[in-house]
Short mmCIF file of C-alpha atoms in Angstrom, two decimals:
data_model
loop_
_atom_site.label_atom_id
_atom_site.label_comp_id
_atom_site.label_asym_id
_atom_site.label_seq_id
_atom_site.Cartn_x
_atom_site.Cartn_y
_atom_site.Cartn_z
CA MET A 652 0.00 0.00 0.00
CA PRO A 653 1.69 3.22 -1.15
CA ALA A 654 1.45 6.58 0.62
CA LEU A 655 -0.52 8.65 -1.91
CA SER A 656 -0.89 11.79 0.23
CA PRO A 657 1.19 13.43 2.98
CA THR A 658 -1.43 12.70 5.67
CA MET A 659 -2.34 9.19 4.53
CA THR A 660 -1.73 6.37 7.05
CA GLU A 661 -4.01 3.73 5.57
CA GLY A 662 -6.12 3.21 2.47
CA THR A 663 -9.01 1.27 0.97
CA ILE A 664 -8.81 -0.67 -2.32
CA VAL A 665 -11.79 0.65 -4.28
CA LYS A 666 -11.34 -1.24 -7.56
CA TRP A 667 -8.77 -3.44 -9.30
CA TYR A 668 -8.37 -2.72 -13.02
CA LYS A 669 -6.06 -5.70 -13.62
CA LYS A 670 -6.64 -9.32 -12.76
CA GLU A 671 -4.21 -12.08 -11.87
CA GLY A 672 -2.18 -13.12 -14.92
CA ASP A 673 -2.49 -9.75 -16.69
CA VAL A 674 0.69 -8.26 -18.18
CA VAL A 675 1.28 -4.66 -17.08
CA SER A 676 3.52 -1.94 -18.51
CA PRO A 677 4.85 1.33 -17.06
CA GLY A 678 1.97 3.75 -16.55
CA ASP A 679 -0.77 1.11 -16.44
CA VAL A 680 -3.30 1.71 -13.67
CA LEU A 681 -3.43 -1.25 -11.30
CA CYS A 682 -6.17 -0.09 -8.95
CA ASP A 683 -8.00 2.84 -7.37
CA ILE A 684 -7.18 3.58 -3.72
CA GLN A 685 -9.34 5.65 -1.36
CA THR A 686 -6.95 7.84 0.64
CA ASP A 687 -7.90 10.06 3.55
CA LYS A 688 -9.23 12.68 1.10
CA ALA A 689 -9.89 11.28 -2.37
CA VAL A 690 -9.74 8.28 -4.71
CA VAL A 691 -6.30 8.11 -6.37
CA ALA A 692 -5.12 5.79 -9.14
CA MET A 693 -2.08 3.58 -8.45
CA ASP A 694 0.01 2.72 -11.49
CA THR A 695 3.03 0.50 -12.12
CA GLU A 696 6.54 1.61 -13.07
CA GLU A 697 7.86 -1.40 -15.01
CA ASP A 698 6.98 -4.36 -17.23
CA ALA A 699 5.69 -7.27 -15.15
CA THR A 700 2.84 -9.73 -14.66
CA LEU A 701 0.28 -9.37 -11.89
CA ALA A 702 0.69 -12.72 -10.15
CA LYS A 703 -1.45 -12.48 -7.03
CA ILE A 704 -3.93 -10.00 -5.55
CA LEU A 705 -3.65 -10.21 -1.76
CA ILE A 706 -5.99 -7.36 -0.79
CA HIS A 707 -9.30 -7.42 -2.63
CA GLU A 708 -11.77 -4.65 -3.43
CA ASP A 709 -13.52 -2.89 -0.53
CA SER A 710 -10.83 -4.05 1.92
CA LYS A 711 -10.72 -1.17 4.40
CA SER A 712 -8.04 0.31 6.67
CA VAL A 713 -5.05 -1.25 4.89
CA LYS A 714 -1.92 0.16 6.53
CA ILE A 715 0.77 1.94 4.50
CA GLY A 716 3.45 -0.58 3.52
CA ALA A 717 1.19 -3.63 3.73
CA LEU A 718 1.52 -6.03 0.79
CA ILE A 719 -1.53 -5.73 -1.49
CA ALA A 720 -0.35 -7.67 -4.57
CA LEU A 721 2.59 -9.57 -6.08
CA LEU A 722 4.24 -8.90 -9.44
CA VAL A 723 6.65 -11.22 -11.23
CA GLN A 724 9.00 -10.61 -14.13
CA GLU A 725 7.29 -10.84 -17.50
CA GLY A 726 7.60 -14.36 -18.87
CA GLU A 727 7.86 -16.07 -15.49
CA ASP A 728 5.21 -18.53 -14.34
CA TRP A 729 2.93 -16.27 -12.34
CA ARG A 730 0.90 -19.23 -11.05
CA ASP A 731 3.95 -20.56 -9.19
CA VAL A 732 4.58 -17.36 -7.25
CA GLU A 733 5.63 -17.79 -3.63
CA ILE A 734 3.44 -15.78 -1.25
CA PRO A 735 5.33 -14.28 1.70
CA THR A 736 4.14 -15.41 5.11
CA ASP A 737 4.27 -11.84 6.48
CA THR A 738 2.24 -9.41 4.38
CA THR A 739 1.63 -6.84 7.12
CA ALA A 740 2.92 -3.28 7.12
CA PRO A 741 6.40 -2.62 8.56
CA SER A 742 6.62 -1.52 12.16
CA SER A 743 7.08 2.12 13.10
CA ASP A 744 10.76 1.45 13.95
CA GLU A 745 11.35 0.00 10.48
CA GLN A 746 9.55 2.92 8.84
CA GLN A 747 11.68 5.39 10.78
CA GLY A 748 14.80 3.51 9.72
CA ASN A 749 13.77 3.79 6.09
CA THR A 750 13.45 7.57 6.28
CA GLN A 751 17.23 8.07 6.49
CA ASP A 752 18.71 10.11 3.67
CA ILE A 753 19.96 8.37 0.54
CA THR A 754 22.81 10.09 -1.27
CA PRO A 755 21.80 10.92 -4.88
CA GLY A 756 23.43 8.68 -7.45
CA THR A 757 24.38 5.96 -4.95
CA SER A 758 22.72 2.67 -4.23
CA GLY A 759 21.92 3.50 -0.65
CA ILE A 760 23.16 3.46 2.95
CA GLN A 761 24.02 0.28 4.77
CA GLY A 762 20.97 -1.15 6.50
CA ILE A 763 18.44 0.39 4.10
CA GLU A 764 16.74 -1.64 1.38
CA LEU A 765 16.45 0.07 -1.99
CA LYS A 766 13.14 0.48 -3.79
CA MET A 767 12.98 -1.98 -6.66
CA GLY A 768 10.60 -4.04 -8.73
CA PRO A 769 10.25 -7.82 -9.17
CA ALA A 770 12.44 -7.94 -12.28
CA VAL A 771 15.30 -6.27 -10.42
CA ARG A 772 14.95 -8.58 -7.42
CA SER A 773 14.99 -11.59 -9.73
CA LEU A 774 18.24 -10.48 -11.40
CA LEU A 775 19.88 -9.80 -8.05
CA HIS A 776 18.83 -13.27 -6.93
CA ILE A 777 20.02 -15.05 -10.10
CA TYR A 778 23.44 -13.34 -10.18
CA ASN A 779 23.87 -13.20 -6.39
CA ILE A 780 24.42 -9.42 -6.47
CA ASN A 781 24.20 -7.18 -3.43
CA SER A 782 21.95 -4.21 -4.18
CA ASN A 783 24.43 -1.87 -2.46
CA ASP A 784 26.91 -2.69 -5.25
CA VAL A 785 24.57 -1.24 -7.89
CA THR A 786 24.15 2.46 -8.62
CA ALA A 787 20.45 3.39 -8.62
CA SER A 788 19.53 5.80 -11.43
CA GLY A 789 15.75 5.71 -11.19
CA PRO A 790 13.52 8.49 -9.84
CA HIS A 791 13.41 8.85 -6.04
CA GLY A 792 16.18 6.28 -5.56
CA TRP A 793 14.52 3.45 -7.51
CA LEU A 794 16.86 0.67 -8.62
CA LEU A 795 16.13 -0.09 -12.28
CA LYS A 796 16.55 -3.27 -14.27
CA GLY A 797 18.99 -1.48 -16.57
CA ASP A 798 21.20 -0.57 -13.58
CA VAL A 799 21.64 -4.26 -12.74
CA LEU A 800 22.16 -5.29 -16.39
CA ASN A 801 24.87 -2.63 -16.77
CA LEU A 802 26.70 -4.05 -13.75
CA ILE A 803 26.36 -7.60 -15.05
CA LYS A 804 27.75 -6.56 -18.44
CA SER A 805 30.61 -4.48 -17.04
CA LYS A 806 31.77 -7.29 -14.72
CA SER A 807 30.88 -10.18 -17.10
CA LEU A 808 28.94 -11.87 -14.33
CA LYS A 809 27.44 -15.34 -14.73
CA PRO A 810 24.30 -16.73 -13.09
CA VAL A 811 25.07 -18.38 -9.77
CA PRO A 812 23.12 -21.48 -8.75
CA LEU A 813 21.38 -20.73 -5.48
CA ASP A 814 19.27 -22.76 -3.13
CA ARG A 815 15.57 -22.20 -3.66
CA ASP A 816 15.05 -21.26 -0.04
CA LYS A 817 17.91 -18.76 0.00
CA GLN A 818 16.77 -15.15 -0.08
CA PRO A 819 18.42 -12.65 -2.46
CA PRO A 820 21.01 -10.45 -0.73
CA SER A 821 19.20 -7.24 -1.67
CA ALA A 822 20.46 -5.48 1.42
CA PRO A 823 22.80 -6.26 4.31
CA SER A 824 21.06 -7.83 7.24
CA LYS A 825 20.51 -5.64 10.24
CA PRO A 826 22.45 -6.57 13.40
CA THR A 827 20.46 -8.40 16.02
CA VAL A 828 20.25 -6.47 19.25
CA THR A 829 19.79 -8.57 22.38
CA PRO A 830 18.00 -6.60 25.08
CA LYS A 831 19.44 -6.48 28.54
CA ALA A 832 17.76 -8.43 31.27
CA ALA A 833 16.45 -5.22 32.81
CA ASP A 834 14.94 -4.16 29.48
CA LYS A 835 13.09 -7.40 28.84
CA VAL A 836 9.33 -7.16 28.99
CA PRO A 837 7.71 -9.84 31.16
CA ASP A 838 5.97 -12.44 29.04
CA THR A 839 2.54 -11.98 30.51
CA ALA A 840 -0.81 -11.87 28.80
CA PRO A 841 -2.43 -8.41 28.59
CA ILE A 842 -5.27 -7.73 30.98
CA VAL A 843 -8.49 -7.51 29.01
CA SER A 844 -11.59 -6.07 30.60
CA PRO A 845 -14.67 -8.26 30.18
CA PRO A 846 -17.23 -6.85 27.72
CA GLN A 847 -19.98 -4.82 29.31
CA PRO A 848 -23.48 -6.20 28.88
CA PRO A 849 -25.79 -4.13 26.66
CA ILE A 850 -28.16 -1.74 28.39
CA GLU A 851 -31.73 -2.91 28.14
CA GLY A 852 -33.95 -0.75 25.97
CA VAL A 853 -31.10 1.30 24.45
CA GLY A 854 -30.41 0.71 20.75
CA PHE A 855 -27.77 2.19 18.48
CA THR A 856 -26.25 1.78 15.02
CA ASP A 857 -22.49 1.70 14.41
CA ILE A 858 -21.51 4.05 11.59
CA PRO A 859 -18.46 2.84 9.60
CA LEU A 860 -15.57 5.28 10.02
CA THR A 861 -14.08 6.05 6.61
CA ASN A 862 -10.45 7.07 6.17
CA MET A 863 -11.63 10.53 5.19
CA ARG A 864 -13.77 11.03 8.31
CA ARG A 865 -11.01 9.64 10.52
CA THR A 866 -8.57 12.22 9.08
CA ILE A 867 -11.14 15.01 9.46
CA ALA A 868 -11.66 14.09 13.12
CA LYS A 869 -7.91 14.03 13.74
CA ARG A 870 -7.22 17.38 12.06
CA LEU A 871 -10.18 19.18 13.65
CA THR A 872 -9.13 17.93 17.07
CA GLN A 873 -5.59 19.11 16.36
CA SER A 874 -6.96 22.50 15.29
CA LYS A 875 -9.13 23.08 18.37
CA THR A 876 -6.48 21.87 20.84
CA THR A 877 -3.36 23.55 19.45
CA ILE A 878 -4.53 26.87 17.95
CA PRO A 879 -5.31 29.95 20.09
CA TYR A 880 -8.61 30.96 18.48
CA SER A 881 -10.04 34.46 18.16
CA TYR A 882 -13.20 35.52 16.33
CA ALA A 883 -14.48 38.66 14.63
CA THR A 884 -17.88 39.27 13.00
CA ILE A 885 -19.16 41.87 10.54
CA ASP A 886 -22.41 42.51 8.61
CA CYS A 887 -22.37 43.23 4.88
CA ASP A 888 -25.07 45.13 2.98
CA MET A 889 -26.09 42.77 0.14
CA GLU A 890 -28.40 45.09 -1.84
CA LYS A 891 -25.84 46.04 -4.52
CA VAL A 892 -24.50 42.50 -4.86
CA LEU A 893 -27.98 41.06 -5.41
CA ARG A 894 -28.88 43.74 -7.96
CA PHE A 895 -25.56 43.24 -9.73
CA ARG A 896 -26.08 39.45 -9.88
CA LYS A 897 -29.60 39.90 -11.24
CA GLN A 898 -28.28 42.19 -13.96
CA LEU A 899 -25.63 39.66 -14.94
CA GLN A 900 -28.27 36.94 -15.15
CA LYS A 901 -30.26 39.08 -17.60
CA ASP A 902 -27.11 39.30 -19.71
CA GLY A 903 -26.78 35.50 -19.69
CA VAL A 904 -24.02 35.32 -17.06
CA LYS A 905 -24.85 32.78 -14.37
CA ILE A 906 -22.97 33.23 -11.10
CA SER A 907 -23.87 32.55 -7.48
CA VAL A 908 -23.60 34.77 -4.43
CA ASN A 909 -20.93 32.37 -3.17
CA ASP A 910 -18.83 33.13 -6.28
CA MET A 911 -18.98 36.81 -5.36
CA ILE A 912 -17.98 35.96 -1.78
CA VAL A 913 -14.94 34.00 -2.98
CA LYS A 914 -13.89 36.91 -5.19
CA ALA A 915 -14.42 39.48 -2.43
CA ALA A 916 -12.37 37.43 0.04
CA ALA A 917 -9.57 36.84 -2.47
CA VAL A 918 -9.33 40.55 -3.26
CA ALA A 919 -9.37 41.38 0.47
CA LEU A 920 -6.46 38.97 0.98
CA GLN A 921 -4.63 40.75 -1.82
CA GLN A 922 -5.33 44.09 -0.12
CA VAL A 923 -4.38 42.81 3.36
CA PRO A 924 -1.61 40.29 2.51
CA ALA A 925 -0.67 39.67 6.16
CA VAL A 926 -3.82 37.54 6.49
CA ASN A 927 -2.77 35.40 3.52
CA ALA A 928 -0.47 33.37 5.74
CA ILE A 929 -0.01 29.97 7.37
CA TRP A 930 1.55 28.87 10.65
CA SER A 931 4.74 26.79 10.37
CA GLU A 932 7.13 25.38 12.95
CA SER A 933 9.32 28.46 12.53
CA GLY A 934 6.39 30.89 12.85
CA PRO A 935 4.04 32.75 10.47
CA LYS A 936 4.75 32.38 6.77
CA LEU A 937 3.29 34.74 4.16
CA LEU A 938 2.18 33.09 0.92
CA PRO A 939 2.76 34.76 -2.47
CA GLU A 940 -0.42 33.38 -4.13
CA VAL A 941 -4.02 33.84 -2.98
CA ASP A 942 -5.40 30.30 -3.16
CA VAL A 943 -8.91 30.15 -1.68
CA CYS A 944 -10.37 26.83 -0.48
CA VAL A 945 -14.12 26.32 -0.69
CA ALA A 946 -15.68 23.81 1.73
CA VAL A 947 -17.76 21.16 -0.10
CA ALA A 948 -19.93 18.59 1.69
CA THR A 949 -19.71 15.03 0.29
CA ASP A 950 -21.09 11.69 1.40
CA SER A 951 -17.65 10.81 2.80
CA GLY A 952 -17.17 14.08 4.67
CA LEU A 953 -16.07 17.67 4.14
CA ILE A 954 -13.38 18.45 1.56
CA THR A 955 -11.90 21.80 0.49
CA PRO A 956 -10.98 22.08 -3.21
CA ILE A 957 -8.76 25.04 -4.05
CA ILE A 958 -9.45 27.98 -6.38
CA LYS A 959 -5.90 28.83 -7.44
CA ASP A 960 -4.89 32.50 -7.74
CA ALA A 961 -8.49 33.53 -7.07
CA ALA A 962 -7.70 37.24 -6.74
CA ASN A 963 -6.68 37.42 -10.40
CA LEU A 964 -9.64 35.42 -11.74
CA GLY A 965 -12.88 36.89 -13.01
CA VAL A 966 -16.09 35.97 -11.20
CA GLU A 967 -17.19 33.81 -14.15
CA GLU A 968 -13.92 31.87 -13.99
CA ILE A 969 -14.33 31.39 -10.25
CA SER A 970 -17.89 30.17 -10.82
CA SER A 971 -16.82 27.69 -13.50
CA GLN A 972 -13.91 26.29 -11.47
CA THR A 973 -16.00 26.02 -8.30
CA ARG A 974 -18.75 24.02 -10.04
CA GLU A 975 -16.26 21.70 -11.74
CA LEU A 976 -14.20 21.07 -8.58
CA ALA A 977 -17.28 20.59 -6.41
CA ALA A 978 -18.73 18.02 -8.84
CA ARG A 979 -15.51 15.99 -8.89
CA ALA A 980 -15.18 16.33 -5.10
CA ARG A 981 -18.59 14.68 -4.63
CA GLU A 982 -17.51 11.89 -6.99
CA GLY A 983 -14.25 11.42 -5.05
CA LYS A 984 -12.16 12.20 -8.14
CA LEU A 985 -10.10 15.18 -6.98
CA LYS A 986 -6.33 14.93 -7.39
CA PRO A 987 -4.19 15.59 -4.29
CA HIS A 988 -2.90 18.96 -5.52
CA GLU A 989 -6.51 20.14 -5.97
CA PHE A 990 -7.38 19.92 -2.27
CA GLN A 991 -4.05 19.96 -0.41
CA GLY A 992 -2.69 23.39 0.47
CA GLY A 993 -4.42 26.73 0.03
CA SER A 994 -4.01 29.91 2.04
CA PHE A 995 -7.58 30.65 3.17
CA THR A 996 -10.90 28.79 3.46
CA ILE A 997 -14.54 29.83 3.05
CA SER A 998 -17.36 27.80 4.63
CA ASN A 999 -20.86 28.85 3.57
CA LEU A 1000 -23.92 27.46 5.37
CA GLY A 1001 -26.28 30.16 4.13
CA MET A 1002 -28.00 27.73 1.75
CA TYR A 1003 -28.99 25.67 4.82
CA GLY A 1004 -30.69 28.62 6.50
CA ILE A 1005 -27.88 29.25 9.01
CA THR A 1006 -27.61 32.98 9.72
CA GLU A 1007 -24.36 32.95 11.74
CA PHE A 1008 -21.77 30.40 12.93
CA THR A 1009 -18.07 29.92 13.60
CA ALA A 1010 -15.90 27.58 11.55
CA ILE A 1011 -12.84 25.52 12.51
CA ILE A 1012 -9.49 26.49 10.98
CA ASN A 1013 -7.86 23.97 8.64
CA PRO A 1014 -4.17 23.80 9.74
CA PRO A 1015 -1.67 25.07 8.73
CA GLN A 1016 -3.93 27.87 7.46
CA SER A 1017 -4.45 30.72 9.89
CA SER A 1018 -8.01 31.84 9.02
CA ILE A 1019 -11.40 30.63 7.85
CA LEU A 1020 -14.46 32.71 6.95
CA ALA A 1021 -17.90 31.42 8.04
CA VAL A 1022 -20.70 32.80 5.85
CA GLY A 1023 -24.35 32.93 6.94
CA LYS A 1024 -27.63 33.40 5.12
CA SER A 1025 -28.70 36.80 3.82
CA ARG A 1026 -31.63 38.18 5.78
CA VAL A 1027 -33.81 41.28 5.77
CA ILE A 1028 -33.61 43.70 8.69
CA LEU A 1029 -34.67 47.28 9.32
CA GLY A 1030 -31.91 49.69 8.46
CA THR A 1031 -30.99 52.85 10.36
CA ASP A 1032 -33.56 54.78 8.33
CA SER A 1033 -36.26 52.17 9.15
CA THR A 1034 -36.25 50.80 5.59
CA PRO A 1035 -35.77 47.08 4.78
CA GLN A 1036 -32.15 46.14 4.22
CA THR A 1037 -30.65 42.79 3.16
CA VAL A 1038 -27.54 41.91 5.17
CA MET A 1039 -25.22 38.93 5.48
CA THR A 1040 -23.17 38.09 8.59
CA VAL A 1041 -19.68 36.65 8.24
CA THR A 1042 -17.41 35.49 11.06
CA LEU A 1043 -13.64 35.19 10.78
CA SER A 1044 -11.97 32.50 12.88
CA MET A 1045 -8.27 33.31 13.16
CA ASP A 1046 -5.09 31.92 14.66
CA SER A 1047 -4.00 34.64 17.08
CA ARG A 1048 -0.35 33.71 16.55
CA VAL A 1049 -0.69 34.96 12.95
CA VAL A 1050 -3.73 37.27 12.77
CA ASP A 1051 -4.49 39.59 15.68
CA GLY A 1052 -7.71 41.51 16.28
CA ALA A 1053 -6.61 44.70 14.52
CA LEU A 1054 -5.48 42.80 11.41
CA ALA A 1055 -8.71 40.79 11.36
CA SER A 1056 -10.74 44.00 11.55
CA THR A 1057 -8.84 45.50 8.62
CA PHE A 1058 -9.44 42.38 6.55
CA LEU A 1059 -13.16 42.22 7.35
CA GLN A 1060 -13.61 45.88 6.50
CA ALA A 1061 -11.88 45.28 3.14
CA PHE A 1062 -14.12 42.25 2.54
CA ARG A 1063 -17.25 44.26 3.36
CA ASP A 1064 -16.17 47.09 1.05
CA ASN A 1065 -15.68 44.61 -1.79
CA MET A 1066 -19.09 43.01 -1.24
CA GLU A 1067 -20.79 46.41 -1.12
CA ASN A 1068 -18.99 47.56 -4.30
CA PRO A 1069 -19.36 44.57 -6.64
CA MET A 1070 -18.34 46.46 -9.78
CA PHE A 1071 -14.75 46.30 -8.55
CA MET A 1072 -14.86 42.49 -8.65
CA VAL A 1073 -15.71 42.19 -12.35
CA ALA A 1074 -12.17 42.94 -13.51
CA LYS A 1075 -9.28 40.56 -12.89
CA ASN A 1076 -6.92 43.31 -11.76
CA VAL A 1077 -8.98 44.89 -9.01
CA GLN A 1078 -6.20 47.13 -7.70
CA ALA A 1079 -5.80 48.75 -11.13
CA VAL A 1080 -9.52 49.41 -11.34
CA ARG A 1081 -9.49 51.09 -7.93
CA LEU A 1082 -6.64 53.37 -8.97
CA GLU A 1083 -8.40 54.39 -12.18
CA SER A 1084 -11.62 55.14 -10.31
#
């Protein structure tokens, strides 16, 4: 099971596109894997034959590094493949050991097994070659078949008869460490509490926890327990925006109020760039591009596709991208770069009748704007007025109260002057006016 996203710890096999005995080539899609955020295709990097599928479709919570299938070199008898007895994921200690640096252009560091395919392993086994003697030229330290063939040719090596049970010396064995007597853990069975009897008259239904919802729960808990939250709220007069949208609709331009909100927020971030920042281990970090995330509800949970460079897009472009990304988000077909990252998030519950709420920041971002439903109130002159309430949740380490107020005032000004949002270069329009 490969790691297909930075936050992925386990995955679900959604569908296999190849069956046992199929020949695969570089770039062929083997299967679809549900990560913590989306469904991602897994492809192969060399010519081989799919010999055995170990993890079948709809197998959930498969740990990273667990064996999901076996490939053999093309031409070999795939029916006679030997299935390893241990197909589980490597332990955390082994994973930490594999994260040591590998010097570019070298085969690796002693004690670390190189990344290689079945054809390479077969050649190493046949010619009794140590993988550390071969220079890896593949991407990300992959040892290629050509690397081994070049070594065989340069040294005029001959196949060496080996015992069937002998394993190929792909990497030096790790030294065995014998724990001291004081460090030994007593061989005692763990104490297991007896199951509690069900309470009479109380029924419930277990809801399966998807990888996506598990990740959402983890990140939201991290957000609420590690970020010093502050909040600021402002009302926006929506009369001009609604009239402007109605006029555009008469001209055949279909946009939503949410598209205008995204544009207004992006322009406000351009005007107050200190809010367009994330929190890193070294402190606040300003981002050069205004990439606005839009929260989309799906059957699997909430996901935030990104509108790239939103400040320099027209409202129609924002509308088109939002619809397209939202549709693919609900189908689980977003690519990792389309929902990972971003500098600011907008969560709009106005369509559900919610007038005001506070949203949870998506780390490492420092702010999120919660948008409520437009409503009619009596204005200061006792005339009906349509207003919308927005609340900014901010990380106080990055955005203080004064900065938040400046941003919200800029956002309100943009919403109450929609003509400025029609052009891509809003700053230039303001100067000309």
